[in-house]
Amino acid sequence: MSLQNYPQTLFADIHGQQRVKDYLIRSIENDCIHHAYLFLGQTSSQTLEMALAFVQGLMCPNKLCGVCKDCNKVARSAHPDVHILEPEGAKEYLLDQIRELIADSERAPVRGDKKVYIINEAERLSAQSANALLKTLEEPPHNTIFILLAHDASQVLPTIVSRCQLLLFKNFSSEELRALLVQKTGVSESRAKIALAATGMSVKKAQAFLLSPSRPLIRQSALTILIRLNKSDELDILTQIKDLLHELNAPISDIKAVQEGQLDENKDFLSPKAQRDLEAQFKRKLTASQRSGIIEVLNIYRSFLRDCLLYKMDPSSEIINEDVSSAIMYQAETTQEDKLIAALERVNVCESHIVSNVSSQLALEALLFDLKKVL
């Protein structure tokens, strides 16, 4: 068995994790599939990418050909029997999400003979959601496979862990992630560093960041606000935040338009309750997308302030945001170390407020007014 036998599959795109790859490929080849898996590793360890590669093999009628319709649909995240779940609540999965998953799992597959559910950030299952899912894991529907992704088994309900086949992933260093992103995209190391810092050190998200025409521009706008903070009055800051939020919401408008089209297309086939459930699901996804954009801005601010602090402590330190190095040096030279630490703490507090469902606009306004005082 060798990956050389599967050059066109998603497995071939994953860097490292050879032990996990070998185990999953062998499972597919031998038809030895468990009903539930728990992939354990940091976001940077490619657990989601590995899950999709595994699912490609599960759905392929030829066992990992990489070129059939099913393989292509999985690769494009368009297979009707493969479902990827993300937390739609501010802090955790909503109970309704898990109830919808359970109800859907009891329906027959659309294309083939299997259904797969990938549950990302499984540590964010609430006690209620986890217990509801546990009943399904104990008595899973026929030919239904669950793949849970989490950072640490200790953060997942023990009874759920006990129902899953555990796979441990190696975590990569920032240097390894940077090299991997450069290899995958061909961008410079400096751009790779920036993209990884903005996206929480996720290679997959960093790739999307680099491919997006708007997100690097939003980063520039966010940094400009921070760099010019001491020269801005209250009205300037409020106006700049409003403009930044407008930039962040532009892609959301496109998502909303697609959702409205899907609702209109399905209105004649869905019951009133199913229509309301779909509308609620779409609304939750929009909220999650908006929250993700704000968190990215906070990651950008955190990386800038980290650069300032590192330069303050040691001017020879490697910085992430090389394109604004002069601003970093100026801020470091004119700000005391304890104030830079306090500024980083303010960013963390803002993130906790966003996660707690505080208004994004109010949270950003409070953060920037605080930073103006601190810096």
Short mmCIF file of C-alpha atoms in Angstrom, two decimals:
data_model
loop_
_atom_site.label_atom_id
_atom_site.label_comp_id
_atom_site.label_asym_id
_atom_site.label_seq_id
_atom_site.Cartn_x
_atom_site.Cartn_y
_atom_site.Cartn_z
CA MET A 1 0.00 0.00 0.00
CA SER A 2 1.39 3.40 -0.99
CA LEU A 3 0.13 6.87 -1.71
CA GLN A 4 1.80 6.44 -5.10
CA ASN A 5 -1.20 4.23 -5.91
CA TYR A 6 -3.56 7.16 -5.25
CA PRO A 7 -1.92 10.22 -6.85
CA GLN A 8 -5.22 11.92 -7.76
CA THR A 9 -6.92 11.65 -4.40
CA LEU A 10 -7.16 14.22 -1.62
CA PHE A 11 -4.75 12.11 0.45
CA ALA A 12 -1.95 13.12 -1.93
CA ASP A 13 -2.47 16.82 -1.03
CA ILE A 14 -1.93 16.33 2.70
CA HIS A 15 1.50 17.07 4.12
CA GLY A 16 2.83 14.59 6.67
CA GLN A 17 0.54 12.59 8.99
CA GLN A 18 1.76 9.42 7.24
CA ARG A 19 0.70 7.07 10.06
CA VAL A 20 -2.88 8.36 9.95
CA LYS A 21 -2.98 8.24 6.14
CA ASP A 22 -1.76 4.65 6.09
CA TYR A 23 -4.34 3.57 8.65
CA LEU A 24 -7.26 5.21 6.81
CA ILE A 25 -6.22 3.96 3.37
CA ARG A 26 -5.81 0.44 4.75
CA SER A 27 -9.29 0.71 6.31
CA ILE A 28 -10.78 1.65 2.94
CA GLU A 29 -8.92 -1.08 1.07
CA ASN A 30 -10.00 -3.75 3.58
CA ASP A 31 -13.57 -2.45 4.05
CA CYS A 32 -12.86 -2.15 7.76
CA ILE A 33 -14.86 0.99 8.60
CA HIS A 34 -16.00 2.11 12.04
CA HIS A 35 -19.26 3.96 12.51
CA ALA A 36 -17.60 6.85 14.41
CA TYR A 37 -14.13 8.42 14.45
CA LEU A 38 -12.53 11.13 16.57
CA PHE A 39 -9.63 12.96 14.89
CA LEU A 40 -7.52 14.74 17.53
CA GLY A 41 -5.16 17.57 16.61
CA GLN A 42 -4.83 21.34 16.40
CA THR A 43 -6.49 23.24 13.53
CA SER A 44 -3.09 23.39 11.85
CA SER A 45 -2.76 19.60 11.80
CA GLN A 46 -5.14 19.20 8.82
CA THR A 47 -7.78 17.10 10.55
CA LEU A 48 -10.53 18.45 8.28
CA GLU A 49 -8.47 17.85 5.13
CA MET A 50 -7.79 14.28 6.29
CA ALA A 51 -11.47 13.72 7.04
CA LEU A 52 -12.42 14.79 3.52
CA ALA A 53 -9.73 12.56 2.00
CA PHE A 54 -11.08 9.62 4.01
CA VAL A 55 -14.64 10.42 2.97
CA GLN A 56 -13.57 10.53 -0.67
CA GLY A 57 -12.45 6.93 -0.31
CA LEU A 58 -15.64 5.95 1.52
CA MET A 59 -17.84 7.38 -1.22
CA CYS A 60 -15.78 6.17 -4.19
CA PRO A 61 -17.27 3.09 -5.92
CA ASN A 62 -13.73 2.20 -7.06
CA LYS A 63 -12.05 2.70 -3.66
CA LEU A 64 -10.04 5.91 -4.04
CA CYS A 65 -9.79 6.44 -7.79
CA GLY A 66 -9.85 10.21 -7.32
CA VAL A 67 -11.46 10.87 -10.72
CA CYS A 68 -15.03 9.53 -10.62
CA LYS A 69 -18.11 11.71 -10.07
CA ASP A 70 -18.30 10.84 -6.38
CA CYS A 71 -14.62 11.63 -5.80
CA ASN A 72 -14.98 14.95 -7.59
CA LYS A 73 -18.11 15.87 -5.66
CA VAL A 74 -16.39 15.21 -2.33
CA ALA A 75 -13.34 17.23 -3.47
CA ARG A 76 -15.64 20.16 -4.34
CA SER A 77 -17.67 19.81 -1.10
CA ALA A 78 -20.72 19.14 -3.27
CA HIS A 79 -21.63 15.56 -2.41
CA PRO A 80 -25.24 15.40 -1.17
CA ASP A 81 -24.47 12.61 1.29
CA VAL A 82 -21.48 14.32 2.92
CA HIS A 83 -22.31 16.94 5.54
CA ILE A 84 -19.80 19.21 7.30
CA LEU A 85 -21.03 20.87 10.48
CA GLU A 86 -19.57 23.96 12.14
CA PRO A 87 -20.80 25.51 15.42
CA GLU A 88 -23.57 27.98 14.61
CA GLY A 89 -23.98 29.28 18.14
CA ALA A 90 -21.83 32.04 19.57
CA LYS A 91 -19.98 29.65 21.89
CA GLU A 92 -21.12 26.17 20.94
CA TYR A 93 -23.23 23.97 18.73
CA LEU A 94 -26.95 24.69 18.95
CA LEU A 95 -29.15 21.83 20.07
CA ASP A 96 -31.28 22.37 16.95
CA GLN A 97 -28.22 21.70 14.78
CA ILE A 98 -27.70 18.29 16.32
CA ARG A 99 -31.40 17.49 16.22
CA GLU A 100 -31.42 18.33 12.50
CA LEU A 101 -28.35 16.12 11.99
CA ILE A 102 -30.00 13.20 13.80
CA ALA A 103 -33.22 13.57 11.80
CA ASP A 104 -31.29 13.77 8.53
CA SER A 105 -29.15 10.74 9.40
CA GLU A 106 -32.31 8.61 9.54
CA ARG A 107 -33.16 9.43 5.92
CA ALA A 108 -31.84 7.34 3.04
CA PRO A 109 -28.69 8.52 1.17
CA VAL A 110 -29.28 10.55 -2.02
CA ARG A 111 -26.52 9.16 -4.30
CA GLY A 112 -24.94 6.05 -2.87
CA ASP A 113 -25.29 3.66 0.03
CA LYS A 114 -23.59 5.76 2.76
CA LYS A 115 -23.96 9.06 4.56
CA VAL A 116 -21.13 10.84 6.37
CA TYR A 117 -21.26 13.65 8.93
CA ILE A 118 -18.09 15.58 9.75
CA ILE A 119 -18.47 17.51 13.00
CA ASN A 120 -15.75 20.16 13.24
CA GLU A 121 -14.73 21.57 16.65
CA ALA A 122 -16.50 18.76 18.48
CA GLU A 123 -15.26 20.16 21.79
CA ARG A 124 -17.86 22.89 21.29
CA LEU A 125 -20.76 20.47 21.62
CA SER A 126 -22.81 21.60 24.62
CA ALA A 127 -23.78 19.01 27.22
CA GLN A 128 -27.29 18.82 25.73
CA SER A 129 -26.03 18.53 22.16
CA ALA A 130 -23.41 15.95 23.09
CA ASN A 131 -25.96 13.80 24.94
CA ALA A 132 -28.38 14.00 22.02
CA LEU A 133 -25.62 12.91 19.63
CA LEU A 134 -24.51 10.14 22.01
CA LYS A 135 -27.78 8.27 21.56
CA THR A 136 -27.24 8.21 17.79
CA LEU A 137 -23.60 7.10 18.17
CA GLU A 138 -24.76 4.24 20.42
CA GLU A 139 -27.31 3.07 17.84
CA PRO A 140 -26.16 4.59 14.52
CA PRO A 141 -28.37 4.36 11.43
CA HIS A 142 -27.26 1.78 8.88
CA ASN A 143 -24.27 2.85 6.74
CA THR A 144 -23.94 6.20 8.51
CA ILE A 145 -20.47 7.35 9.55
CA PHE A 146 -19.61 10.17 11.94
CA ILE A 147 -16.20 11.88 11.97
CA LEU A 148 -15.64 14.23 14.90
CA LEU A 149 -12.73 16.67 14.88
CA ALA A 150 -11.35 18.12 18.12
CA HIS A 151 -8.18 19.56 19.63
CA ASP A 152 -8.14 17.51 22.82
CA ALA A 153 -10.07 14.41 23.91
CA SER A 154 -10.38 15.82 27.43
CA GLN A 155 -12.66 18.56 26.07
CA VAL A 156 -15.12 16.05 24.56
CA LEU A 157 -17.77 14.18 26.56
CA PRO A 158 -16.03 10.95 27.74
CA THR A 159 -18.95 8.76 26.68
CA ILE A 160 -18.66 10.15 23.13
CA VAL A 161 -14.90 9.54 23.10
CA SER A 162 -15.51 5.94 24.14
CA ARG A 163 -17.83 5.39 21.16
CA CYS A 164 -15.26 6.60 18.60
CA GLN A 165 -12.14 5.22 16.97
CA LEU A 166 -9.41 7.70 18.04
CA LEU A 167 -6.74 8.97 15.65
CA LEU A 168 -4.00 11.27 16.96
CA PHE A 169 -2.49 13.88 14.62
CA LYS A 170 0.94 15.45 14.81
CA ASN A 171 0.88 19.21 15.37
CA PHE A 172 3.11 21.29 13.08
CA SER A 173 5.40 24.17 14.03
CA SER A 174 4.76 27.61 12.55
CA GLU A 175 7.82 27.14 10.31
CA GLU A 176 6.44 23.84 8.95
CA LEU A 177 3.04 25.42 8.31
CA ARG A 178 4.63 28.34 6.51
CA ALA A 179 6.67 26.00 4.29
CA LEU A 180 3.55 23.96 3.54
CA LEU A 181 1.53 27.02 2.57
CA VAL A 182 4.34 28.29 0.33
CA GLN A 183 4.49 24.85 -1.31
CA LYS A 184 0.73 24.73 -1.88
CA THR A 185 0.26 28.30 -3.15
CA GLY A 186 3.62 29.51 -4.46
CA VAL A 187 3.38 32.76 -2.46
CA SER A 188 6.34 34.34 -0.70
CA GLU A 189 7.18 33.41 2.89
CA SER A 190 6.18 36.90 4.06
CA ARG A 191 2.70 36.59 2.55
CA ALA A 192 2.37 33.07 3.97
CA LYS A 193 3.17 34.36 7.47
CA ILE A 194 0.56 37.10 7.18
CA ALA A 195 -2.16 34.74 5.91
CA LEU A 196 -1.52 32.16 8.63
CA ALA A 197 -1.58 34.79 11.38
CA ALA A 198 -4.86 36.22 10.09
CA THR A 199 -6.57 32.83 9.95
CA GLY A 200 -5.51 31.27 13.23
CA MET A 201 -2.69 29.16 11.73
CA SER A 202 -5.01 27.11 9.53
CA VAL A 203 -3.41 26.22 6.19
CA LYS A 204 -6.80 25.64 4.56
CA LYS A 205 -8.16 29.00 5.74
CA ALA A 206 -4.89 30.72 4.83
CA GLN A 207 -5.20 29.39 1.28
CA ALA A 208 -8.73 30.84 1.08
CA PHE A 209 -7.42 34.15 2.47
CA LEU A 210 -4.75 34.34 -0.24
CA LEU A 211 -7.23 33.49 -2.99
CA SER A 212 -9.76 36.08 -1.82
CA PRO A 213 -9.67 39.45 -3.61
CA SER A 214 -11.24 41.22 -0.61
CA ARG A 215 -9.69 39.77 2.55
CA PRO A 216 -6.13 41.12 2.07
CA LEU A 217 -7.71 44.54 1.40
CA ILE A 218 -9.78 44.27 4.59
CA ARG A 219 -6.55 43.48 6.46
CA GLN A 220 -5.01 46.69 5.09
CA SER A 221 -8.06 48.71 6.14
CA ALA A 222 -8.03 47.20 9.64
CA LEU A 223 -4.31 47.85 10.11
CA THR A 224 -4.66 51.43 8.84
CA ILE A 225 -7.26 52.11 11.55
CA LEU A 226 -4.95 50.72 14.24
CA ILE A 227 -1.81 52.45 12.99
CA ARG A 228 -3.52 55.85 12.75
CA LEU A 229 -5.38 55.46 16.03
CA ASN A 230 -3.49 58.17 17.91
CA LYS A 231 -4.20 60.66 15.11
CA SER A 232 -7.92 59.87 14.97
CA ASP A 233 -10.64 61.49 17.04
CA GLU A 234 -13.80 59.74 18.22
CA LEU A 235 -15.78 60.57 15.07
CA ASP A 236 -12.93 59.33 12.85
CA ILE A 237 -12.85 56.00 14.68
CA LEU A 238 -16.62 55.51 14.46
CA THR A 239 -16.59 56.30 10.74
CA GLN A 240 -13.64 53.98 10.10
CA ILE A 241 -15.33 51.12 11.96
CA LYS A 242 -18.51 51.64 9.95
CA ASP A 243 -16.51 51.49 6.71
CA LEU A 244 -14.62 48.39 7.86
CA LEU A 245 -17.84 46.58 8.75
CA HIS A 246 -19.21 47.49 5.31
CA GLU A 247 -16.17 45.83 3.73
CA LEU A 248 -16.58 42.77 5.95
CA ASN A 249 -20.28 42.45 5.11
CA ALA A 250 -19.85 42.68 1.33
CA PRO A 251 -19.14 38.91 0.93
CA ILE A 252 -21.97 38.19 3.36
CA SER A 253 -24.39 39.89 0.96
CA ASP A 254 -23.35 37.44 -1.76
CA ILE A 255 -23.94 34.48 0.58
CA LYS A 256 -27.34 35.88 1.52
CA ALA A 257 -28.32 36.23 -2.13
CA VAL A 258 -27.42 32.58 -2.77
CA GLN A 259 -29.42 31.50 0.29
CA GLU A 260 -32.46 33.49 -0.85
CA GLY A 261 -32.21 31.83 -4.26
CA GLN A 262 -32.12 28.38 -2.66
CA LEU A 263 -35.13 29.20 -0.48
CA ASP A 264 -37.09 30.40 -3.49
CA GLU A 265 -36.08 27.34 -5.52
CA ASN A 266 -37.24 24.93 -2.82
CA LYS A 267 -40.36 26.71 -1.58
CA ASP A 268 -42.72 24.50 -3.62
CA PHE A 269 -41.14 21.29 -2.28
CA LEU A 270 -40.76 22.11 1.41
CA SER A 271 -43.40 22.06 4.11
CA PRO A 272 -43.89 25.34 6.01
CA LYS A 273 -41.97 23.90 8.98
CA ALA A 274 -39.11 22.70 6.78
CA GLN A 275 -39.00 26.13 5.14
CA ARG A 276 -38.78 27.84 8.55
CA ASP A 277 -36.09 25.39 9.68
CA LEU A 278 -34.04 26.09 6.54
CA GLU A 279 -34.43 29.84 7.00
CA ALA A 280 -33.25 29.52 10.62
CA GLN A 281 -30.28 27.41 9.53
CA PHE A 282 -29.29 29.96 6.87
CA LYS A 283 -29.60 32.79 9.39
CA ARG A 284 -27.29 30.98 11.81
CA LYS A 285 -24.74 30.42 9.03
CA LEU A 286 -24.81 34.12 8.12
CA THR A 287 -24.20 35.05 11.75
CA ALA A 288 -21.31 32.57 11.95
CA SER A 289 -19.77 34.03 8.75
CA GLN A 290 -20.02 37.56 10.13
CA ARG A 291 -18.42 36.47 13.39
CA SER A 292 -15.60 34.75 11.49
CA GLY A 293 -14.77 38.00 9.66
CA ILE A 294 -14.54 39.94 12.92
CA ILE A 295 -12.35 37.25 14.51
CA GLU A 296 -10.02 37.54 11.52
CA VAL A 297 -9.67 41.29 12.15
CA LEU A 298 -8.83 40.54 15.79
CA ASN A 299 -6.22 38.01 14.68
CA ILE A 300 -4.68 40.72 12.50
CA TYR A 301 -4.60 43.18 15.42
CA ARG A 302 -3.14 40.50 17.69
CA SER A 303 -0.33 39.72 15.23
CA PHE A 304 0.51 43.43 14.80
CA LEU A 305 0.66 44.03 18.56
CA ARG A 306 2.66 40.83 19.04
CA ASP A 307 5.16 42.13 16.47
CA CYS A 308 5.41 45.41 18.36
CA LEU A 309 6.01 43.61 21.66
CA LEU A 310 8.64 41.26 20.21
CA TYR A 311 10.47 44.14 18.53
CA LYS A 312 10.33 46.09 21.79
CA MET A 313 11.94 43.18 23.64
CA ASP A 314 14.42 42.29 20.91
CA PRO A 315 14.78 44.34 17.69
CA SER A 316 16.28 41.29 15.94
CA SER A 317 13.06 39.29 16.42
CA GLU A 318 11.27 37.97 13.35
CA ILE A 319 8.05 39.88 12.71
CA ILE A 320 4.97 38.71 10.82
CA ASN A 321 3.66 41.94 9.32
CA GLU A 322 6.73 42.92 7.34
CA ASP A 323 4.73 45.18 5.02
CA VAL A 324 4.08 47.57 7.94
CA SER A 325 7.46 47.18 9.64
CA SER A 326 8.03 50.94 9.95
CA ALA A 327 4.74 51.31 11.88
CA ILE A 328 5.71 48.36 14.10
CA MET A 329 9.09 49.89 14.90
CA TYR A 330 7.53 53.29 15.64
CA GLN A 331 4.85 51.79 17.91
CA ALA A 332 7.43 49.65 19.72
CA GLU A 333 9.78 52.59 20.27
CA THR A 334 7.06 54.91 21.57
CA THR A 335 5.04 52.48 23.74
CA GLN A 336 5.99 50.87 27.02
CA GLU A 337 6.12 47.08 27.18
CA ASP A 338 3.36 46.81 29.80
CA LYS A 339 1.05 48.88 27.60
CA LEU A 340 1.59 46.58 24.63
CA ILE A 341 0.76 43.61 26.86
CA ALA A 342 -2.36 45.44 28.06
CA ALA A 343 -3.35 46.12 24.43
CA LEU A 344 -3.08 42.40 23.61
CA GLU A 345 -5.27 41.61 26.59
CA ARG A 346 -7.88 44.09 25.31
CA VAL A 347 -7.97 42.21 21.98
CA ASN A 348 -8.54 38.92 23.84
CA VAL A 349 -11.36 40.50 25.85
CA CYS A 350 -12.96 41.78 22.65
CA GLU A 351 -12.82 38.29 21.15
CA SER A 352 -14.54 36.84 24.22
CA HIS A 353 -17.29 39.46 23.81
CA ILE A 354 -17.74 38.58 20.13
CA VAL A 355 -17.94 34.88 21.00
CA SER A 356 -20.56 35.78 23.63
CA ASN A 357 -22.70 37.34 20.88
CA VAL A 358 -22.06 41.00 21.73
CA SER A 359 -22.71 43.30 18.76
CA SER A 360 -19.66 43.31 16.47
CA GLN A 361 -19.87 47.06 15.98
CA LEU A 362 -20.10 47.80 19.71
CA ALA A 363 -17.28 45.37 20.51
CA LEU A 364 -14.96 46.90 17.88
CA GLU A 365 -15.79 50.43 18.99
CA ALA A 366 -15.02 49.55 22.61
CA LEU A 367 -11.77 47.85 21.60
CA LEU A 368 -10.44 50.72 19.52
CA PHE A 369 -11.37 53.35 22.12
CA ASP A 370 -9.59 51.20 24.74
CA LEU A 371 -6.53 50.79 22.51
CA LYS A 372 -6.41 54.53 21.90
CA LYS A 373 -6.18 55.05 25.67
CA VAL A 374 -3.68 52.25 26.24
CA LEU A 375 -1.36 53.02 23.33
#
